[in-house]
mmCIF file of C-alpha atoms and ligand atoms in Angstrom:
data_model
loop_
_atom_site.group_PDB
_atom_site.id
_atom_site.type_symbol
_atom_site.label_atom_id
_atom_site.label_comp_id
_atom_site.label_asym_id
_atom_site.label_seq_id
_atom_site.Cartn_x
_atom_site.Cartn_y
_atom_site.Cartn_z
ATOM 1 C CA MET A 183 -45.370 -10.045 -10.718
ATOM 2 C CA ARG A 184 -46.224 -6.927 -12.679
ATOM 3 C CA ILE A 185 -49.546 -6.551 -14.425
ATOM 4 C CA GLU A 186 -48.535 -6.041 -18.057
ATOM 5 C CA ASP A 187 -52.013 -6.098 -19.629
ATOM 6 C CA ALA A 188 -52.940 -2.453 -20.382
ATOM 7 C CA ASN A 189 -56.667 -3.295 -20.448
ATOM 8 C CA ILE A 190 -56.525 -4.558 -16.865
ATOM 9 C CA VAL A 191 -54.574 -1.515 -15.678
ATOM 10 C CA ALA A 192 -57.021 0.837 -17.421
ATOM 11 C CA ALA A 193 -60.072 -0.862 -15.847
ATOM 12 C CA LEU A 194 -58.833 -0.615 -12.239
ATOM 13 C CA PRO A 195 -59.782 2.999 -11.371
ATOM 14 C CA ASP A 196 -63.433 2.411 -12.362
ATOM 15 C CA LEU A 197 -63.507 -0.556 -9.993
ATOM 16 C CA GLY A 198 -62.224 1.624 -7.151
ATOM 17 C CA VAL A 199 -58.924 -0.274 -7.112
ATOM 18 C CA GLU A 200 -55.608 1.467 -6.565
ATOM 19 C CA LEU A 201 -52.530 -0.089 -8.164
ATOM 20 C CA GLY A 202 -49.208 0.039 -6.295
ATOM 21 C CA ARG A 203 -46.403 -1.045 -8.590
ATOM 22 C CA GLY A 204 -43.703 -3.318 -7.200
ATOM 23 C CA ALA A 205 -44.783 -3.149 -3.551
ATOM 24 C CA SER A 206 -42.356 -4.685 -1.074
ATOM 25 C CA LEU A 207 -43.966 -7.370 1.073
ATOM 26 C CA ALA A 208 -41.127 -6.868 3.548
ATOM 27 C CA GLU A 209 -42.689 -3.453 4.219
ATOM 28 C CA LEU A 210 -46.203 -4.868 4.468
ATOM 29 C CA THR A 211 -45.457 -7.666 6.946
ATOM 30 C CA SER A 212 -44.489 -7.517 10.621
ATOM 31 C CA LEU A 213 -41.664 -9.997 10.009
ATOM 32 C CA GLY A 214 -40.114 -7.600 7.483
ATOM 33 C CA ILE A 215 -39.453 -10.409 5.007
ATOM 34 C CA GLY A 216 -40.774 -10.845 1.479
ATOM 35 C CA GLY A 217 -40.182 -9.915 -2.149
ATOM 36 C CA THR A 218 -41.985 -7.556 -4.483
ATOM 37 C CA THR A 219 -45.165 -7.611 -6.523
ATOM 38 C CA ASP A 220 -48.020 -5.373 -7.657
ATOM 39 C CA LEU A 221 -50.430 -4.441 -4.863
ATOM 40 C CA LEU A 222 -54.123 -3.839 -5.558
ATOM 41 C CA ARG A 223 -55.954 -1.899 -2.860
ATOM 42 C CA ILE A 224 -59.703 -2.387 -2.959
ATOM 43 C CA LYS A 225 -61.878 0.515 -1.861
ATOM 44 C CA ASN A 226 -65.225 -1.010 -2.737
ATOM 45 C CA HIS A 227 -66.296 -4.507 -1.622
ATOM 46 C CA GLU A 228 -68.879 -4.686 -4.390
ATOM 47 C CA SER A 229 -66.211 -4.574 -7.110
ATOM 48 C CA ILE A 230 -64.282 -7.633 -5.905
ATOM 49 C CA ALA A 231 -66.075 -10.119 -8.188
ATOM 50 C CA SER A 232 -65.412 -7.942 -11.266
ATOM 51 C CA LEU A 233 -61.805 -7.444 -10.220
ATOM 52 C CA LEU A 234 -61.225 -11.188 -9.835
ATOM 53 C CA ASN A 235 -62.896 -11.898 -13.196
ATOM 54 C CA LEU A 236 -60.621 -9.321 -14.774
ATOM 55 C CA LEU A 237 -57.496 -10.830 -13.197
ATOM 56 C CA ASP A 238 -58.559 -14.360 -14.158
ATOM 57 C CA SER A 239 -59.236 -13.343 -17.749
ATOM 58 C CA GLY A 240 -55.717 -11.915 -17.944
ATOM 59 C CA GLY A 241 -54.183 -14.989 -16.240
ATOM 60 C CA VAL A 242 -53.001 -12.968 -13.223
ATOM 61 C CA PRO A 243 -52.841 -15.083 -10.026
ATOM 62 C CA HIS A 244 -53.549 -13.333 -6.717
ATOM 63 C CA ARG A 245 -53.393 -13.666 -2.927
ATOM 64 C CA PHE A 246 -55.390 -11.803 -0.249
ATOM 65 C CA LEU A 247 -53.327 -9.896 2.300
ATOM 66 C CA GLY A 248 -54.702 -8.816 5.678
ATOM 67 C CA GLY A 249 -52.489 -6.932 8.118
ATOM 68 C CA GLY A 250 -49.437 -9.068 7.288
ATOM 69 C CA SER A 251 -48.737 -9.887 10.934
ATOM 70 C CA ASN A 252 -48.896 -13.685 10.721
ATOM 71 C CA LEU A 253 -47.216 -14.147 7.402
ATOM 72 C CA LEU A 254 -43.885 -15.365 6.058
ATOM 73 C CA VAL A 255 -43.495 -14.381 2.394
ATOM 74 C CA GLY A 256 -40.914 -15.713 -0.068
ATOM 75 C CA ASP A 257 -38.007 -13.700 -1.499
ATOM 76 C CA GLY A 258 -37.567 -12.013 -4.877
ATOM 77 C CA GLU A 259 -40.186 -11.209 -7.495
ATOM 78 C CA LEU A 260 -43.353 -12.962 -6.326
ATOM 79 C CA PRO A 261 -45.421 -15.038 -8.780
ATOM 80 C CA TRP A 262 -48.788 -13.468 -7.845
ATOM 81 C CA VAL A 263 -50.214 -10.029 -7.190
ATOM 82 C CA VAL A 264 -51.538 -9.081 -3.757
ATOM 83 C CA LEU A 265 -55.042 -7.785 -2.997
ATOM 84 C CA GLN A 266 -55.701 -5.798 0.150
ATOM 85 C CA LEU A 267 -58.806 -4.024 1.410
ATOM 86 C CA ALA A 268 -58.481 -0.286 1.955
ATOM 87 C CA ARG A 269 -59.707 0.793 5.396
ATOM 88 C CA PRO A 270 -62.947 2.774 5.241
ATOM 89 C CA ASN A 271 -63.692 5.639 7.595
ATOM 90 C CA PRO A 272 -65.361 4.903 9.956
ATOM 91 C CA ASP A 273 -64.357 1.245 10.193
ATOM 92 C CA ILE A 274 -66.342 0.513 13.378
ATOM 93 C CA VAL A 275 -69.973 1.391 14.027
ATOM 94 C CA LEU A 276 -71.687 0.432 17.282
ATOM 95 C CA GLU A 277 -75.339 -0.508 17.631
ATOM 96 C CA GLY A 278 -76.156 -1.507 21.204
ATOM 97 C CA ASN A 279 -73.939 -4.479 22.063
ATOM 98 C CA VAL A 280 -73.112 -5.174 18.432
ATOM 99 C CA ALA A 281 -69.991 -3.764 16.782
ATOM 100 C CA HIS A 282 -70.094 -3.618 12.976
ATOM 101 C CA VAL A 283 -66.431 -3.807 12.037
ATOM 102 C CA ASP A 284 -64.757 -3.675 8.635
ATOM 103 C CA ALA A 285 -62.281 -6.513 8.023
ATOM 104 C CA ALA A 286 -59.541 -3.951 7.344
ATOM 105 C CA ALA A 287 -59.931 -2.391 10.809
ATOM 106 C CA ASP A 288 -56.960 -2.685 13.139
ATOM 107 C CA LEU A 289 -57.640 -5.324 15.792
ATOM 108 C CA GLY A 290 -56.071 -3.466 18.721
ATOM 109 C CA ARG A 291 -57.907 -0.251 17.877
ATOM 110 C CA THR A 292 -61.170 -2.201 17.659
ATOM 111 C CA VAL A 293 -60.615 -3.645 21.149
ATOM 112 C CA THR A 294 -59.921 -0.211 22.637
ATOM 113 C CA TYR A 295 -62.712 1.547 20.735
ATOM 114 C CA CYS A 296 -65.258 -1.005 21.992
ATOM 115 C CA ALA A 297 -63.780 -0.782 25.512
ATOM 116 C CA LYS A 298 -64.288 2.988 25.553
ATOM 117 C CA HIS A 299 -67.943 2.321 24.800
ATOM 118 C CA ASP A 300 -68.215 -0.178 27.682
ATOM 119 C CA LEU A 301 -68.068 -3.268 25.487
ATOM 120 C CA GLY A 302 -65.632 -5.923 26.700
ATOM 121 C CA GLY A 303 -64.731 -9.574 26.177
ATOM 122 C CA MET A 304 -61.806 -9.021 23.842
ATOM 123 C CA GLU A 305 -59.259 -7.807 26.414
ATOM 124 C CA GLY A 306 -56.947 -10.780 25.703
ATOM 125 C CA LEU A 307 -56.558 -9.676 22.087
ATOM 126 C CA ILE A 308 -54.959 -6.393 23.002
ATOM 127 C CA GLY A 309 -51.427 -6.435 21.629
ATOM 128 C CA VAL A 310 -52.238 -8.986 18.923
ATOM 129 C CA PRO A 311 -51.167 -7.181 15.750
ATOM 130 C CA GLY A 312 -53.103 -7.286 12.490
ATOM 131 C CA THR A 313 -56.560 -6.637 11.127
ATOM 132 C CA VAL A 314 -59.943 -7.866 12.336
ATOM 133 C CA GLY A 315 -60.263 -9.855 9.076
ATOM 134 C CA GLY A 316 -56.995 -11.665 9.728
ATOM 135 C CA ALA A 317 -57.970 -12.351 13.340
ATOM 136 C CA LEU A 318 -61.287 -13.812 12.174
ATOM 137 C CA ARG A 319 -59.750 -16.073 9.549
ATOM 138 C CA MET A 320 -57.281 -17.530 12.071
ATOM 139 C CA ASN A 321 -59.628 -17.308 15.051
ATOM 140 C CA ALA A 322 -56.974 -15.310 16.882
ATOM 141 C CA GLY A 323 -56.927 -15.853 20.610
ATOM 142 C CA ALA A 324 -54.903 -15.206 23.726
ATOM 143 C CA TYR A 325 -55.225 -15.425 27.485
ATOM 144 C CA GLY A 326 -58.179 -17.787 27.416
ATOM 145 C CA MET A 327 -60.346 -16.038 24.827
ATOM 146 C CA GLN A 328 -60.790 -16.219 21.055
ATOM 147 C CA ILE A 329 -62.453 -13.789 18.654
ATOM 148 C CA GLY A 330 -64.785 -16.510 17.288
ATOM 149 C CA SER A 331 -66.765 -16.529 20.553
ATOM 150 C CA TYR A 332 -68.138 -13.058 19.766
ATOM 151 C CA VAL A 333 -68.980 -13.445 16.082
ATOM 152 C CA ARG A 334 -72.636 -12.961 15.269
ATOM 153 C CA GLU A 335 -72.283 -12.581 11.499
ATOM 154 C CA VAL A 336 -69.550 -12.434 8.858
ATOM 155 C CA LYS A 337 -69.697 -10.803 5.443
ATOM 156 C CA LEU A 338 -67.258 -12.449 3.079
ATOM 157 C CA TYR A 339 -66.412 -12.818 -0.575
ATOM 158 C CA ARG A 340 -66.690 -16.507 -1.453
ATOM 159 C CA ALA A 341 -64.308 -17.405 -4.257
ATOM 160 C CA ALA A 342 -66.235 -20.684 -4.787
ATOM 161 C CA THR A 343 -69.528 -18.925 -5.598
ATOM 162 C CA ARG A 344 -67.969 -15.634 -6.718
ATOM 163 C CA LYS A 345 -70.454 -13.817 -4.515
ATOM 164 C CA ILE A 346 -70.569 -11.793 -1.376
ATOM 165 C CA GLU A 347 -72.284 -13.897 1.302
ATOM 166 C CA ILE A 348 -73.367 -13.380 4.880
ATOM 167 C CA LEU A 349 -72.740 -16.240 7.324
ATOM 168 C CA ARG A 350 -74.224 -16.398 10.804
ATOM 169 C CA GLY A 351 -71.877 -17.222 13.659
ATOM 170 C CA GLU A 352 -73.411 -20.705 14.082
ATOM 171 C CA GLN A 353 -72.576 -21.551 10.451
ATOM 172 C CA ILE A 354 -68.858 -21.098 11.079
ATOM 173 C CA SER A 355 -66.688 -23.391 13.143
ATOM 174 C CA PHE A 356 -64.056 -21.643 15.211
ATOM 175 C CA GLU A 357 -61.355 -23.913 16.620
ATOM 176 C CA TYR A 358 -57.886 -23.327 18.008
ATOM 177 C CA ARG A 359 -56.240 -21.085 15.375
ATOM 178 C CA HIS A 360 -58.485 -22.635 12.727
ATOM 179 C CA THR A 361 -61.833 -21.812 11.108
ATOM 180 C CA SER A 362 -64.133 -23.413 8.548
ATOM 181 C CA PHE A 363 -63.580 -20.577 6.039
ATOM 182 C CA ALA A 364 -62.152 -21.752 2.699
ATOM 183 C CA PRO A 365 -58.555 -20.664 2.048
ATOM 184 C CA ASP A 366 -59.686 -18.346 -0.753
ATOM 185 C CA ASP A 367 -62.613 -16.755 1.135
ATOM 186 C CA MET A 368 -61.988 -13.070 1.720
ATOM 187 C CA MET A 369 -63.252 -11.595 4.985
ATOM 188 C CA LEU A 370 -65.030 -8.273 4.391
ATOM 189 C CA ALA A 371 -66.807 -7.312 7.609
ATOM 190 C CA VAL A 372 -68.042 -8.778 10.882
ATOM 191 C CA LYS A 373 -70.700 -8.124 13.491
ATOM 192 C CA LEU A 374 -69.312 -8.829 16.961
ATOM 193 C CA GLU A 375 -71.719 -9.149 19.860
ATOM 194 C CA LEU A 376 -69.886 -8.061 22.992
ATOM 195 C CA PRO A 377 -70.802 -8.158 26.674
ATOM 196 C CA SER A 378 -71.414 -4.835 28.469
ATOM 197 C CA LYS A 379 -68.690 -4.038 30.990
ATOM 198 C CA PRO A 380 -67.600 -0.753 32.544
ATOM 199 C CA TYR A 381 -64.599 0.783 30.758
ATOM 200 C CA LYS A 382 -62.545 0.869 33.947
ATOM 201 C CA GLU A 383 -62.940 -2.868 34.429
ATOM 202 C CA ILE A 384 -62.039 -3.610 30.811
ATOM 203 C CA LEU A 385 -59.012 -1.347 31.116
ATOM 204 C CA GLN A 386 -57.804 -3.319 34.093
ATOM 205 C CA GLY A 387 -58.026 -6.556 32.045
ATOM 206 C CA ILE A 388 -56.228 -4.884 29.142
ATOM 207 C CA ARG A 389 -53.419 -3.733 31.451
ATOM 208 C CA ILE A 390 -52.936 -7.237 32.869
ATOM 209 C CA CYS A 391 -52.774 -8.809 29.389
ATOM 210 C CA ASN A 392 -50.399 -6.105 28.145
ATOM 211 C CA GLU A 393 -48.118 -6.717 31.108
ATOM 212 C CA LYS A 394 -48.117 -10.513 30.619
ATOM 213 C CA ARG A 395 -47.353 -10.074 26.934
ATOM 214 C CA ARG A 396 -44.582 -7.544 27.529
ATOM 215 C CA SER A 397 -42.887 -9.813 30.044
ATOM 216 C CA SER A 398 -42.965 -12.958 27.896
ATOM 217 C CA GLN A 399 -42.863 -11.909 24.217
ATOM 218 C CA PRO A 400 -40.288 -9.984 22.115
ATOM 219 C CA LEU A 401 -42.645 -7.118 21.268
ATOM 220 C CA GLY A 402 -40.166 -4.603 19.914
ATOM 221 C CA GLN A 403 -38.683 -7.003 17.383
ATOM 222 C CA LYS A 404 -39.802 -7.994 13.913
ATOM 223 C CA SER A 405 -41.724 -11.263 14.181
ATOM 224 C CA ALA A 406 -44.890 -12.998 13.036
ATOM 225 C CA GLY A 407 -45.962 -13.952 16.559
ATOM 226 C CA CYS A 408 -45.791 -17.648 17.327
ATOM 227 C CA ILE A 409 -44.316 -19.696 14.497
ATOM 228 C CA PHE A 410 -45.842 -23.048 15.516
ATOM 229 C CA LYS A 411 -49.228 -24.008 16.921
ATOM 230 C CA ASN A 412 -49.176 -25.557 20.343
ATOM 231 C CA PRO A 413 -49.674 -29.316 20.063
ATOM 232 C CA PRO A 414 -52.592 -30.625 22.168
ATOM 233 C CA GLY A 415 -51.699 -30.358 25.839
ATOM 234 C CA ALA A 416 -48.196 -28.992 25.236
ATOM 235 C CA SER A 417 -46.366 -25.753 24.519
ATOM 236 C CA ALA A 418 -44.220 -25.411 21.396
ATOM 237 C CA GLY A 419 -42.300 -22.554 23.046
ATOM 238 C CA ARG A 420 -41.447 -24.625 26.094
ATOM 239 C CA MET A 421 -40.287 -27.584 23.980
ATOM 240 C CA ILE A 422 -38.010 -25.411 21.821
ATOM 241 C CA ASP A 423 -36.691 -23.728 24.963
ATOM 242 C CA GLU A 424 -36.023 -27.078 26.661
ATOM 243 C CA LEU A 425 -33.868 -28.055 23.696
ATOM 244 C CA GLY A 426 -31.718 -24.964 24.347
ATOM 245 C CA LEU A 427 -32.542 -23.444 20.976
ATOM 246 C CA LYS A 428 -33.130 -19.825 22.041
ATOM 247 C CA GLY A 429 -30.717 -17.667 20.070
ATOM 248 C CA LEU A 430 -30.243 -20.276 17.328
ATOM 249 C CA SER A 431 -29.794 -18.403 14.023
ATOM 250 C CA VAL A 432 -29.661 -18.878 10.297
ATOM 251 C CA GLY A 433 -28.360 -15.608 8.863
ATOM 252 C CA ASP A 434 -30.440 -12.877 10.504
ATOM 253 C CA ALA A 435 -33.345 -15.230 11.314
ATOM 254 C CA ARG A 436 -33.190 -16.032 14.995
ATOM 255 C CA VAL A 437 -35.103 -17.909 17.693
ATOM 256 C CA SER A 438 -36.049 -15.198 20.191
ATOM 257 C CA ASP A 439 -34.186 -15.160 23.504
ATOM 258 C CA ARG A 440 -37.400 -14.110 25.211
ATOM 259 C CA HIS A 441 -39.947 -16.593 23.815
ATOM 260 C CA ALA A 442 -38.730 -19.652 21.935
ATOM 261 C CA ASN A 443 -41.829 -19.889 19.697
ATOM 262 C CA PHE A 444 -41.166 -16.392 18.317
ATOM 263 C CA PHE A 445 -38.623 -16.311 15.491
ATOM 264 C CA VAL A 446 -37.351 -12.806 14.871
ATOM 265 C CA ASN A 447 -35.819 -11.008 11.933
ATOM 266 C CA ALA A 448 -32.774 -9.516 13.661
ATOM 267 C CA LYS A 449 -31.824 -7.322 10.701
ATOM 268 C CA LYS A 450 -32.225 -8.345 7.097
ATOM 269 C CA ALA A 451 -33.246 -11.995 7.218
ATOM 270 C CA SER A 452 -34.346 -13.577 3.955
ATOM 271 C CA ALA A 453 -37.277 -15.942 3.673
ATOM 272 C CA LYS A 454 -34.736 -18.629 2.813
ATOM 273 C CA ASP A 455 -32.987 -18.073 6.168
ATOM 274 C CA MET A 456 -36.249 -18.015 8.119
ATOM 275 C CA LEU A 457 -37.620 -21.127 6.399
ATOM 276 C CA ALA A 458 -34.366 -22.984 7.067
ATOM 277 C CA LEU A 459 -34.553 -22.016 10.745
ATOM 278 C CA VAL A 460 -38.212 -23.079 10.979
ATOM 279 C CA ALA A 461 -37.486 -26.432 9.305
ATOM 280 C CA GLY A 462 -34.399 -27.025 11.463
ATOM 281 C CA VAL A 463 -36.234 -26.368 14.736
ATOM 282 C CA ARG A 464 -39.185 -28.487 13.647
ATOM 283 C CA GLU A 465 -36.844 -31.367 12.885
ATOM 284 C CA ARG A 466 -35.108 -31.133 16.255
ATOM 285 C CA VAL A 467 -38.429 -31.048 18.108
ATOM 286 C CA HIS A 468 -39.557 -34.087 16.131
ATOM 287 C CA TRP A 469 -36.359 -35.928 16.902
ATOM 288 C CA ALA A 470 -36.454 -35.115 20.635
ATOM 289 C CA PHE A 471 -40.193 -35.233 21.418
ATOM 290 C CA HIS A 472 -41.663 -37.241 18.491
ATOM 291 C CA VAL A 473 -44.046 -34.350 17.868
ATOM 292 C CA GLU A 474 -44.687 -32.874 14.412
ATOM 293 C CA LEU A 475 -45.187 -29.162 15.029
ATOM 294 C CA GLU A 476 -47.690 -27.457 12.750
ATOM 295 C CA HIS A 477 -46.994 -23.971 11.389
ATOM 296 C CA GLU A 478 -49.078 -21.279 13.023
ATOM 297 C CA VAL A 479 -47.622 -18.665 10.704
ATOM 298 C CA VAL A 480 -49.022 -18.647 7.154
ATOM 299 C CA ILE A 481 -46.294 -19.295 4.576
ATOM 300 C CA TRP A 482 -46.501 -17.826 1.071
ATOM 301 C CA ASN A 483 -43.489 -19.298 -0.606
ATOM 302 C CA ALA A 484 -44.221 -19.346 -4.358
HETATM 303 N N1 EPU B 1113 -42.329 -21.208 27.901
HETATM 304 C C1 EPU B 1113 -41.025 -21.526 28.118
HETATM 305 N N2 EPU B 1113 -40.083 -20.968 27.304
HETATM 306 C C2 EPU B 1113 -40.395 -20.122 26.299
HETATM 307 C C3 EPU B 1113 -41.739 -19.799 26.080
HETATM 308 C C4 EPU B 1113 -42.698 -20.348 26.903
HETATM 309 O O1 EPU B 1113 -40.711 -22.311 29.006
HETATM 310 O O2 EPU B 1113 -39.472 -19.660 25.603
HETATM 311 C C5 EPU B 1113 -43.353 -21.768 28.799
HETATM 312 C C6 EPU B 1113 -43.983 -20.668 29.677
HETATM 313 O O3 EPU B 1113 -43.228 -20.454 30.825
HETATM 314 C C7 EPU B 1113 -45.360 -21.235 29.950
HETATM 315 C C8 EPU B 1113 -45.664 -22.057 28.704
HETATM 316 O O4 EPU B 1113 -44.414 -22.303 28.043
HETATM 317 O O5 EPU B 1113 -45.298 -22.104 31.052
HETATM 318 C C9 EPU B 1113 -46.641 -21.349 27.769
HETATM 319 O O6 EPU B 1113 -46.081 -20.096 27.364
HETATM 320 P P1 EPU B 1113 -46.967 -18.787 27.095
HETATM 321 O O7 EPU B 1113 -47.811 -18.504 28.285
HETATM 322 O O8 EPU B 1113 -46.059 -17.727 26.585
HETATM 323 O O9 EPU B 1113 -47.969 -19.224 26.007
HETATM 324 P P2 EPU B 1113 -47.755 -19.949 24.648
HETATM 325 O O10 EPU B 1113 -48.532 -21.218 24.698
HETATM 326 O O11 EPU B 1113 -46.331 -20.048 24.258
HETATM 327 C C10 EPU B 1113 -49.877 -18.926 23.533
HETATM 328 C C11 EPU B 1113 -50.191 -18.465 22.140
HETATM 329 C C12 EPU B 1113 -49.809 -17.012 21.989
HETATM 330 C C13 EPU B 1113 -50.537 -16.186 23.013
HETATM 331 C C14 EPU B 1113 -50.171 -16.692 24.415
HETATM 332 C C15 EPU B 1113 -50.934 -15.999 25.509
HETATM 333 C C16 EPU B 1113 -49.950 -20.260 20.521
HETATM 334 C C17 EPU B 1113 -49.047 -20.952 19.566
HETATM 335 N N3 EPU B 1113 -49.419 -19.251 21.200
HETATM 336 O O12 EPU B 1113 -48.465 -18.911 23.650
HETATM 337 O O13 EPU B 1113 -50.233 -16.608 20.691
HETATM 338 O O14 EPU B 1113 -50.186 -14.823 22.896
HETATM 339 O O15 EPU B 1113 -50.500 -18.105 24.501
HETATM 340 O O16 EPU B 1113 -52.254 -16.454 25.544
HETATM 341 O O17 EPU B 1113 -51.116 -20.617 20.638
HETATM 342 C C18 EPU B 1113 -49.700 -16.278 18.392
HETATM 343 O O18 EPU B 1113 -50.785 -16.797 18.138
HETATM 344 O O19 EPU B 1113 -48.940 -15.866 17.494
HETATM 345 C C19 EPU B 1113 -49.300 -16.152 19.772
HETATM 346 C C20 EPU B 1113 -48.159 -15.598 20.121
#
């Protein structure tokens, strides 16, 4: 979608919003799939309410994009514009055991930055791509830990109240790959309270997690991480593997040979191909195990 209304376009610079015409979501997502639309990069949290009022008054629908690492976007010209926070500098400020982190900060860099200052706990998240905001929204986790455990406070834009609000950690529920945030809440910043640990010890944990990840996941390939959530007490990857579906393809969309819950874009897969592969695998798992797998990846298809 292109913003045609000249009044909207003219108002953007004063709001600290940068307009990228016809951005390719394939270039903004780790899966490398997705059509084109206008991209609005927000440099100032305080202008979000005015920006959304402006878009609403012009009838321009929007979606919030984080780091694009857990996202499958539809093909062609997309029927909404995309909003993304610009990363401030600095994006992490430490105060004792509390890290004040902007939602646009890179998750991996946040883990290593805190580690270098003897703050641990998040070792398992090393190698999880994306932003801190995206990790918060999904309650990203790996190797027995989840980011929600360290959240002291979240600053977010609440679409329901059209205001910036601060929530304390206890006001948010963090479950397996799920949080109590509303779908249209926009994460802005977080205070993480992290345990003190010597850098060397954290580094050792980071190395172990990196090694485990490298040996079991297709890291060099375009993917959105795990496609399905694990059903209670079971592993989606193991089930898909047991059905012999590694390597199954639709066009260039392919079930990874390394980890069956990773679906990779081998070259130029379309969203149509990837969605067909996801639906096909889901159906076979249902047929064989009587389990309805839930998508872990977020799907923006129209
Ligand atoms: N397995 C197979 N074949 C496969 C893949 C896995 O038999 O192709 C088996 C493994 O041998 C193991 C079991 O299934 O016995 C579980 O596999 P793994 O340890 O790789 O963990 P997972 O449950 O598949 C979860 C998360 C990952 C996270 C890892 C490490 C989900 C859906 N996946 O994977 O998160 O990195 O644990 O903690 O919760 C993601 O969120 O995108 C993601 C990749």
